[in-house]
Amino acid sequence: TSSVTAATLSCRRYVAGGQCKSTAKLEGKVVIITGANTGIGKETARDLARRGKVVVACRDIAKAEAAASEIRAETGNQQVIVKKLDLADTKSIREFAEKFLAEEKELHILINNAGVMLCPYSKTADGFEMHLGVNHLGHFLLTFLLLERLKQSAPARIVNVSSLAHHGGRIRFHDLHGEKSYNRGLAYCHSKLANVLFTRELARRLQGKSQRRAGFTANALHPGSVHSELVRHSFVMTWLWKVFSFFLKTPWEGAQTSIYCAVAEELDSVTGQYFSDCQPAYVSPRGRDDETAKKLWSVSCELLGIQWD
């Protein structure tokens, strides 16, 4: 039995993956985390609240307040603030940004964490397919609206939570909103590929503006297969997640790479990269396609009615 126990423990350790070892403090610094009321986002907020000021940006204010008060009580940090943000509605994103910019003079870390997965076919308030709209376009607009404040506060970091699922994605410019054909698993993969391409192009543009010296970076990551509410739209996945929970990361384990990308000192000038288990990871060939990245950027600007040069 002892060998079984040892094997079980080492398997569990393997599943748990890398851990963020950084003890960096974020005193006087401000962090925004989208979707921080549950799962990985909540654990990321819990950790960063031990280091600095955290803005929890969520659609469900009641859930967010419950999470924030739990984090405040646990960390002793009263600077865990809840703001309403619905990434499926550009009006809500603009209102959030406007209020934030009016109230906060600085922003050092933006963690684009919120996401939807395996939704039945539906559209956002602006008519975007839900996965693309929330996971990519919503965060694209949010980053655009907060970019100047991040630049003024540099060194600053943008962290985009993508997924290993990006390997199964492709950017279908002829049918971005899945009106011709729709598969909810693939729609998720496409949106996660969009996160990787957005990160790549954003980093390229920031470097072009000689931001590198200021330590203004953008990186993406795969959190791991995490036991979270993300699969709630799929009965089969929910069942599989329960059965195989031993082989899934806990939300705390899943948050480690997000935390690592947000605070690790050794990433001060690392940008445009993709991480998993707190180390650089392999990006699919589609995720390294600069032409697609540039085209996705301009199409995203068109859809959102913005000019981002």
Short mmCIF file of C-alpha atoms in Angstrom, two decimals:
data_model
loop_
_atom_site.label_atom_id
_atom_site.label_comp_id
_atom_site.label_asym_id
_atom_site.label_seq_id
_atom_site.Cartn_x
_atom_site.Cartn_y
_atom_site.Cartn_z
CA THR A 1 0.00 0.00 0.00
CA SER A 2 2.87 2.38 0.71
CA SER A 3 4.02 2.07 -2.92
CA VAL A 4 0.45 2.76 -4.07
CA THR A 5 0.35 5.82 -1.80
CA ALA A 6 3.71 7.01 -3.15
CA ALA A 7 2.54 6.50 -6.73
CA THR A 8 -0.71 8.33 -5.97
CA LEU A 9 1.18 11.24 -4.44
CA SER A 10 3.65 11.54 -7.30
CA CYS A 11 0.79 11.36 -9.83
CA ARG A 12 -1.01 14.10 -7.89
CA ARG A 13 2.17 16.21 -7.82
CA TYR A 14 2.53 15.79 -11.58
CA VAL A 15 -1.09 16.89 -12.12
CA ALA A 16 -0.59 19.89 -9.81
CA GLY A 17 2.14 21.22 -12.11
CA GLY A 18 4.34 24.24 -11.49
CA GLN A 19 4.01 26.64 -8.59
CA CYS A 20 4.69 30.36 -8.48
CA LYS A 21 7.56 30.82 -6.02
CA SER A 22 7.73 34.61 -6.27
CA THR A 23 7.18 36.56 -3.05
CA ALA A 24 6.98 39.88 -4.94
CA LYS A 25 4.89 42.47 -3.13
CA LEU A 26 2.57 44.80 -5.03
CA GLU A 27 2.40 47.61 -2.47
CA GLY A 28 0.85 50.69 -4.02
CA LYS A 29 0.05 48.70 -7.14
CA VAL A 30 -3.34 48.05 -8.71
CA VAL A 31 -4.48 44.82 -10.36
CA ILE A 32 -7.67 44.14 -12.35
CA ILE A 33 -8.81 40.52 -12.68
CA THR A 34 -11.84 39.71 -14.84
CA GLY A 35 -14.09 36.85 -13.74
CA ALA A 36 -12.50 36.70 -10.29
CA ASN A 37 -15.58 35.53 -8.40
CA THR A 38 -14.98 31.80 -8.98
CA GLY A 39 -12.40 29.19 -10.01
CA ILE A 40 -8.95 30.23 -11.17
CA GLY A 41 -9.81 33.93 -11.12
CA LYS A 42 -10.85 33.83 -7.48
CA GLU A 43 -7.66 31.99 -6.46
CA THR A 44 -5.58 34.48 -8.46
CA ALA A 45 -7.35 37.33 -6.64
CA ARG A 46 -6.82 35.63 -3.27
CA ASP A 47 -3.07 35.39 -3.87
CA LEU A 48 -2.63 38.89 -5.31
CA ALA A 49 -4.70 40.40 -2.49
CA ARG A 50 -1.89 39.29 -0.16
CA ARG A 51 0.40 41.50 -2.25
CA GLY A 52 -1.57 44.59 -3.28
CA LYS A 53 -4.84 46.21 -4.36
CA VAL A 54 -7.18 44.03 -6.42
CA VAL A 55 -10.19 45.03 -8.51
CA VAL A 56 -12.54 42.10 -9.02
CA ALA A 57 -14.36 42.72 -12.32
CA CYS A 58 -17.41 40.48 -12.70
CA ARG A 59 -20.84 40.21 -14.26
CA ASP A 60 -22.49 38.72 -11.16
CA ILE A 61 -22.09 41.35 -8.45
CA ALA A 62 -23.59 39.25 -5.64
CA LYS A 63 -21.16 36.37 -6.29
CA ALA A 64 -18.29 38.80 -6.67
CA GLU A 65 -19.10 40.54 -3.36
CA ALA A 66 -19.24 37.17 -1.59
CA ALA A 67 -15.85 36.19 -3.03
CA ALA A 68 -14.33 39.60 -2.24
CA SER A 69 -15.49 39.65 1.37
CA GLU A 70 -14.11 36.13 1.86
CA ILE A 71 -10.75 37.28 0.41
CA ARG A 72 -10.75 40.48 2.50
CA ALA A 73 -11.39 38.47 5.68
CA GLU A 74 -8.70 35.92 4.84
CA THR A 75 -5.95 38.30 3.69
CA GLY A 76 -6.76 41.26 5.93
CA ASN A 77 -6.58 43.44 2.83
CA GLN A 78 -9.57 45.79 2.60
CA GLN A 79 -8.45 46.90 -0.87
CA VAL A 80 -10.32 44.15 -2.69
CA ILE A 81 -12.87 46.08 -4.71
CA VAL A 82 -15.79 44.79 -6.78
CA LYS A 83 -16.80 46.41 -10.07
CA LYS A 84 -19.46 45.34 -12.53
CA LEU A 85 -18.19 44.12 -15.90
CA ASP A 86 -20.17 42.10 -18.43
CA LEU A 87 -17.81 41.07 -21.22
CA ALA A 88 -20.77 40.06 -23.37
CA ASP A 89 -21.82 43.70 -23.68
CA THR A 90 -19.51 46.42 -25.01
CA LYS A 91 -21.62 49.08 -23.27
CA SER A 92 -20.84 47.45 -19.91
CA ILE A 93 -17.12 47.20 -20.81
CA ARG A 94 -17.00 50.92 -21.67
CA GLU A 95 -18.85 51.85 -18.46
CA PHE A 96 -16.46 49.74 -16.39
CA ALA A 97 -13.40 51.35 -17.99
CA GLU A 98 -14.81 54.86 -17.62
CA LYS A 99 -15.51 54.37 -13.90
CA PHE A 100 -12.18 52.71 -13.26
CA LEU A 101 -10.23 55.46 -15.03
CA ALA A 102 -12.13 58.12 -13.08
CA GLU A 103 -11.38 56.46 -9.74
CA GLU A 104 -7.90 54.99 -10.15
CA LYS A 105 -4.88 56.95 -11.25
CA GLU A 106 -2.77 53.83 -11.87
CA LEU A 107 -3.07 50.30 -13.25
CA HIS A 108 -0.12 47.92 -13.14
CA ILE A 109 -1.52 44.49 -13.96
CA LEU A 110 -4.50 43.51 -16.11
CA ILE A 111 -5.42 39.82 -15.98
CA ASN A 112 -7.92 38.90 -18.70
CA ASN A 113 -9.14 35.75 -16.99
CA ALA A 114 -12.91 35.52 -17.47
CA GLY A 115 -14.20 33.08 -20.04
CA VAL A 116 -17.09 31.00 -21.27
CA MET A 117 -16.82 27.44 -22.51
CA LEU A 118 -19.07 25.03 -24.43
CA CYS A 119 -22.04 27.42 -24.58
CA PRO A 120 -24.98 26.41 -26.73
CA TYR A 121 -25.11 28.77 -29.74
CA SER A 122 -25.85 32.30 -28.60
CA LYS A 123 -24.78 35.86 -29.26
CA THR A 124 -23.57 38.74 -27.14
CA ALA A 125 -25.48 42.03 -26.81
CA ASP A 126 -23.53 43.25 -29.86
CA GLY A 127 -24.27 40.21 -32.02
CA PHE A 128 -20.92 38.43 -31.62
CA GLU A 129 -20.79 34.65 -31.20
CA MET A 130 -20.60 34.15 -27.41
CA HIS A 131 -17.15 32.46 -27.12
CA LEU A 132 -15.46 34.89 -29.49
CA GLY A 133 -17.36 37.84 -28.02
CA VAL A 134 -16.54 37.19 -24.36
CA ASN A 135 -13.20 35.38 -24.51
CA HIS A 136 -11.58 37.50 -27.22
CA LEU A 137 -13.45 40.65 -28.30
CA GLY A 138 -14.55 41.65 -24.78
CA HIS A 139 -11.00 41.44 -23.45
CA PHE A 140 -9.62 43.07 -26.61
CA LEU A 141 -11.85 46.12 -26.03
CA LEU A 142 -11.14 46.21 -22.30
CA THR A 143 -7.38 46.17 -22.92
CA PHE A 144 -7.72 48.91 -25.54
CA LEU A 145 -9.66 51.15 -23.13
CA LEU A 146 -7.16 50.66 -20.29
CA LEU A 147 -3.97 50.71 -22.34
CA GLU A 148 -2.97 54.35 -21.75
CA ARG A 149 -3.36 53.97 -17.98
CA LEU A 150 -1.20 50.82 -18.09
CA LYS A 151 1.44 52.68 -20.14
CA GLN A 152 1.48 55.59 -17.69
CA SER A 153 1.92 53.14 -14.80
CA ALA A 154 4.69 51.08 -16.43
CA PRO A 155 6.31 48.74 -15.58
CA ALA A 156 2.98 47.05 -16.29
CA ARG A 157 1.78 43.62 -17.38
CA ILE A 158 -1.11 42.24 -19.39
CA VAL A 159 -1.85 38.58 -18.76
CA ASN A 160 -4.24 36.70 -21.06
CA VAL A 161 -5.59 33.36 -19.86
CA SER A 162 -5.74 31.13 -22.94
CA SER A 163 -5.71 27.33 -23.06
CA LEU A 164 -4.08 24.24 -24.50
CA ALA A 165 -7.33 24.13 -26.50
CA HIS A 166 -5.82 26.80 -28.78
CA HIS A 167 -4.15 23.86 -30.60
CA GLY A 168 -7.58 22.84 -31.89
CA GLY A 169 -8.56 26.34 -33.00
CA ARG A 170 -8.49 28.22 -36.26
CA ILE A 171 -9.62 31.74 -37.06
CA ARG A 172 -12.48 31.27 -39.52
CA PHE A 173 -12.67 34.75 -40.99
CA HIS A 174 -15.38 33.63 -43.43
CA ASP A 175 -17.63 32.61 -40.50
CA LEU A 176 -16.36 34.32 -37.34
CA HIS A 177 -19.74 34.20 -35.61
CA GLY A 178 -20.50 30.58 -36.42
CA GLU A 179 -23.61 31.39 -38.45
CA LYS A 180 -22.78 28.90 -41.21
CA SER A 181 -21.62 26.09 -38.95
CA TYR A 182 -21.25 25.87 -35.18
CA ASN A 183 -19.64 23.40 -32.82
CA ARG A 184 -19.40 24.62 -29.23
CA GLY A 185 -16.19 22.71 -28.49
CA LEU A 186 -14.47 24.16 -31.55
CA ALA A 187 -15.88 27.63 -30.88
CA TYR A 188 -14.08 27.53 -27.52
CA CYS A 189 -10.83 26.41 -29.22
CA HIS A 190 -11.11 29.21 -31.81
CA SER A 191 -11.54 31.83 -29.06
CA LYS A 192 -8.52 30.52 -27.14
CA LEU A 193 -6.40 30.69 -30.31
CA ALA A 194 -7.60 34.29 -30.67
CA ASN A 195 -6.20 34.96 -27.14
CA VAL A 196 -2.77 33.67 -28.20
CA LEU A 197 -2.74 35.66 -31.45
CA PHE A 198 -3.94 38.82 -29.68
CA THR A 199 -1.13 38.48 -27.12
CA ARG A 200 1.44 37.98 -29.87
CA GLU A 201 0.35 41.00 -31.91
CA LEU A 202 -0.09 43.20 -28.83
CA ALA A 203 3.45 42.38 -27.64
CA ARG A 204 4.82 43.12 -31.13
CA ARG A 205 3.12 46.52 -31.17
CA LEU A 206 4.22 47.42 -27.65
CA GLN A 207 7.83 46.57 -28.48
CA GLY A 208 7.57 48.66 -31.62
CA LYS A 209 6.67 51.63 -29.43
CA SER A 210 9.96 51.19 -27.50
CA GLN A 211 7.95 50.11 -24.48
CA ARG A 212 10.37 47.29 -23.79
CA ARG A 213 12.62 49.50 -21.66
CA ALA A 214 9.66 50.44 -19.51
CA GLY A 215 8.92 46.77 -18.85
CA PHE A 216 5.48 46.83 -20.43
CA THR A 217 4.69 43.22 -21.32
CA ALA A 218 1.87 40.99 -22.59
CA ASN A 219 1.91 37.22 -22.13
CA ALA A 220 -0.60 34.37 -22.47
CA LEU A 221 -0.93 31.12 -20.56
CA HIS A 222 -2.57 27.72 -20.24
CA PRO A 223 -3.76 27.21 -16.64
CA GLY A 224 -4.02 23.42 -16.96
CA SER A 225 -7.09 21.23 -16.86
CA VAL A 226 -8.81 22.67 -13.82
CA HIS A 227 -11.76 21.51 -11.76
CA SER A 228 -13.93 24.62 -12.17
CA GLU A 229 -17.40 25.83 -13.16
CA LEU A 230 -16.22 26.51 -16.71
CA VAL A 231 -17.77 23.27 -18.02
CA ARG A 232 -21.20 24.00 -16.53
CA HIS A 233 -22.86 24.23 -19.97
CA SER A 234 -22.02 20.61 -20.78
CA PHE A 235 -23.63 17.74 -18.88
CA VAL A 236 -21.11 15.25 -20.29
CA MET A 237 -18.09 17.39 -19.37
CA THR A 238 -19.49 18.08 -15.91
CA TRP A 239 -19.86 14.32 -15.37
CA LEU A 240 -16.36 13.59 -16.75
CA TRP A 241 -14.87 16.34 -14.59
CA LYS A 242 -16.41 14.66 -11.49
CA VAL A 243 -15.22 11.18 -12.45
CA PHE A 244 -11.68 12.30 -13.27
CA SER A 245 -11.33 15.05 -10.66
CA PHE A 246 -8.22 13.34 -9.28
CA PHE A 247 -6.48 14.07 -12.59
CA LEU A 248 -7.55 17.72 -12.65
CA LYS A 249 -5.88 20.68 -11.03
CA THR A 250 -7.61 22.42 -8.15
CA PRO A 251 -8.42 26.08 -8.87
CA TRP A 252 -5.47 27.04 -6.62
CA GLU A 253 -3.10 24.90 -8.70
CA GLY A 254 -4.67 26.26 -11.89
CA ALA A 255 -4.08 29.85 -10.76
CA GLN A 256 -0.32 29.41 -10.30
CA THR A 257 0.68 30.28 -13.87
CA SER A 258 -1.57 33.37 -13.92
CA ILE A 259 0.07 34.52 -10.68
CA TYR A 260 3.52 33.70 -12.08
CA CYS A 261 2.91 35.77 -15.22
CA ALA A 262 1.59 38.64 -13.09
CA VAL A 263 4.39 38.90 -10.52
CA ALA A 264 7.51 36.81 -11.28
CA GLU A 265 10.55 39.10 -11.32
CA GLU A 266 12.28 37.08 -14.04
CA LEU A 267 9.49 38.03 -16.48
CA ASP A 268 10.10 41.77 -16.18
CA SER A 269 11.13 42.08 -19.84
CA VAL A 270 9.63 38.85 -21.22
CA THR A 271 6.78 39.57 -23.63
CA GLY A 272 4.71 37.86 -26.32
CA GLN A 273 5.24 34.44 -24.75
CA TYR A 274 2.93 31.58 -23.78
CA PHE A 275 3.31 29.75 -20.48
CA SER A 276 2.07 26.57 -18.82
CA ASP A 277 3.03 25.26 -15.36
CA CYS A 278 5.05 28.45 -14.73
CA GLN A 279 7.36 27.87 -17.71
CA PRO A 280 7.38 28.61 -21.45
CA ALA A 281 5.19 26.20 -23.41
CA TYR A 282 4.71 25.10 -27.01
CA VAL A 283 2.47 27.26 -29.19
CA SER A 284 0.65 25.71 -32.14
CA PRO A 285 1.80 26.79 -35.64
CA ARG A 286 -1.53 28.65 -36.03
CA GLY A 287 -0.76 30.49 -32.82
CA ARG A 288 2.53 31.70 -34.31
CA ASP A 289 1.06 32.97 -37.58
CA ASP A 290 1.81 36.70 -37.68
CA GLU A 291 -0.34 37.35 -40.75
CA THR A 292 -3.40 35.84 -39.07
CA ALA A 293 -2.58 37.80 -35.90
CA LYS A 294 -2.47 41.08 -37.82
CA LYS A 295 -5.67 40.32 -39.70
CA LEU A 296 -7.50 39.28 -36.51
CA TRP A 297 -6.39 42.59 -34.95
CA SER A 298 -7.84 44.71 -37.76
CA VAL A 299 -11.05 42.64 -37.97
CA SER A 300 -11.48 42.94 -34.18
CA CYS A 301 -11.08 46.72 -34.39
CA GLU A 302 -13.68 46.84 -37.17
CA LEU A 303 -16.18 44.75 -35.24
CA LEU A 304 -15.73 46.89 -32.12
CA GLY A 305 -15.73 50.18 -34.04
CA ILE A 306 -12.36 51.28 -32.63
CA GLN A 307 -9.09 52.53 -34.08
CA TRP A 308 -6.11 50.94 -32.37
CA ASP A 309 -2.84 51.66 -34.13
#
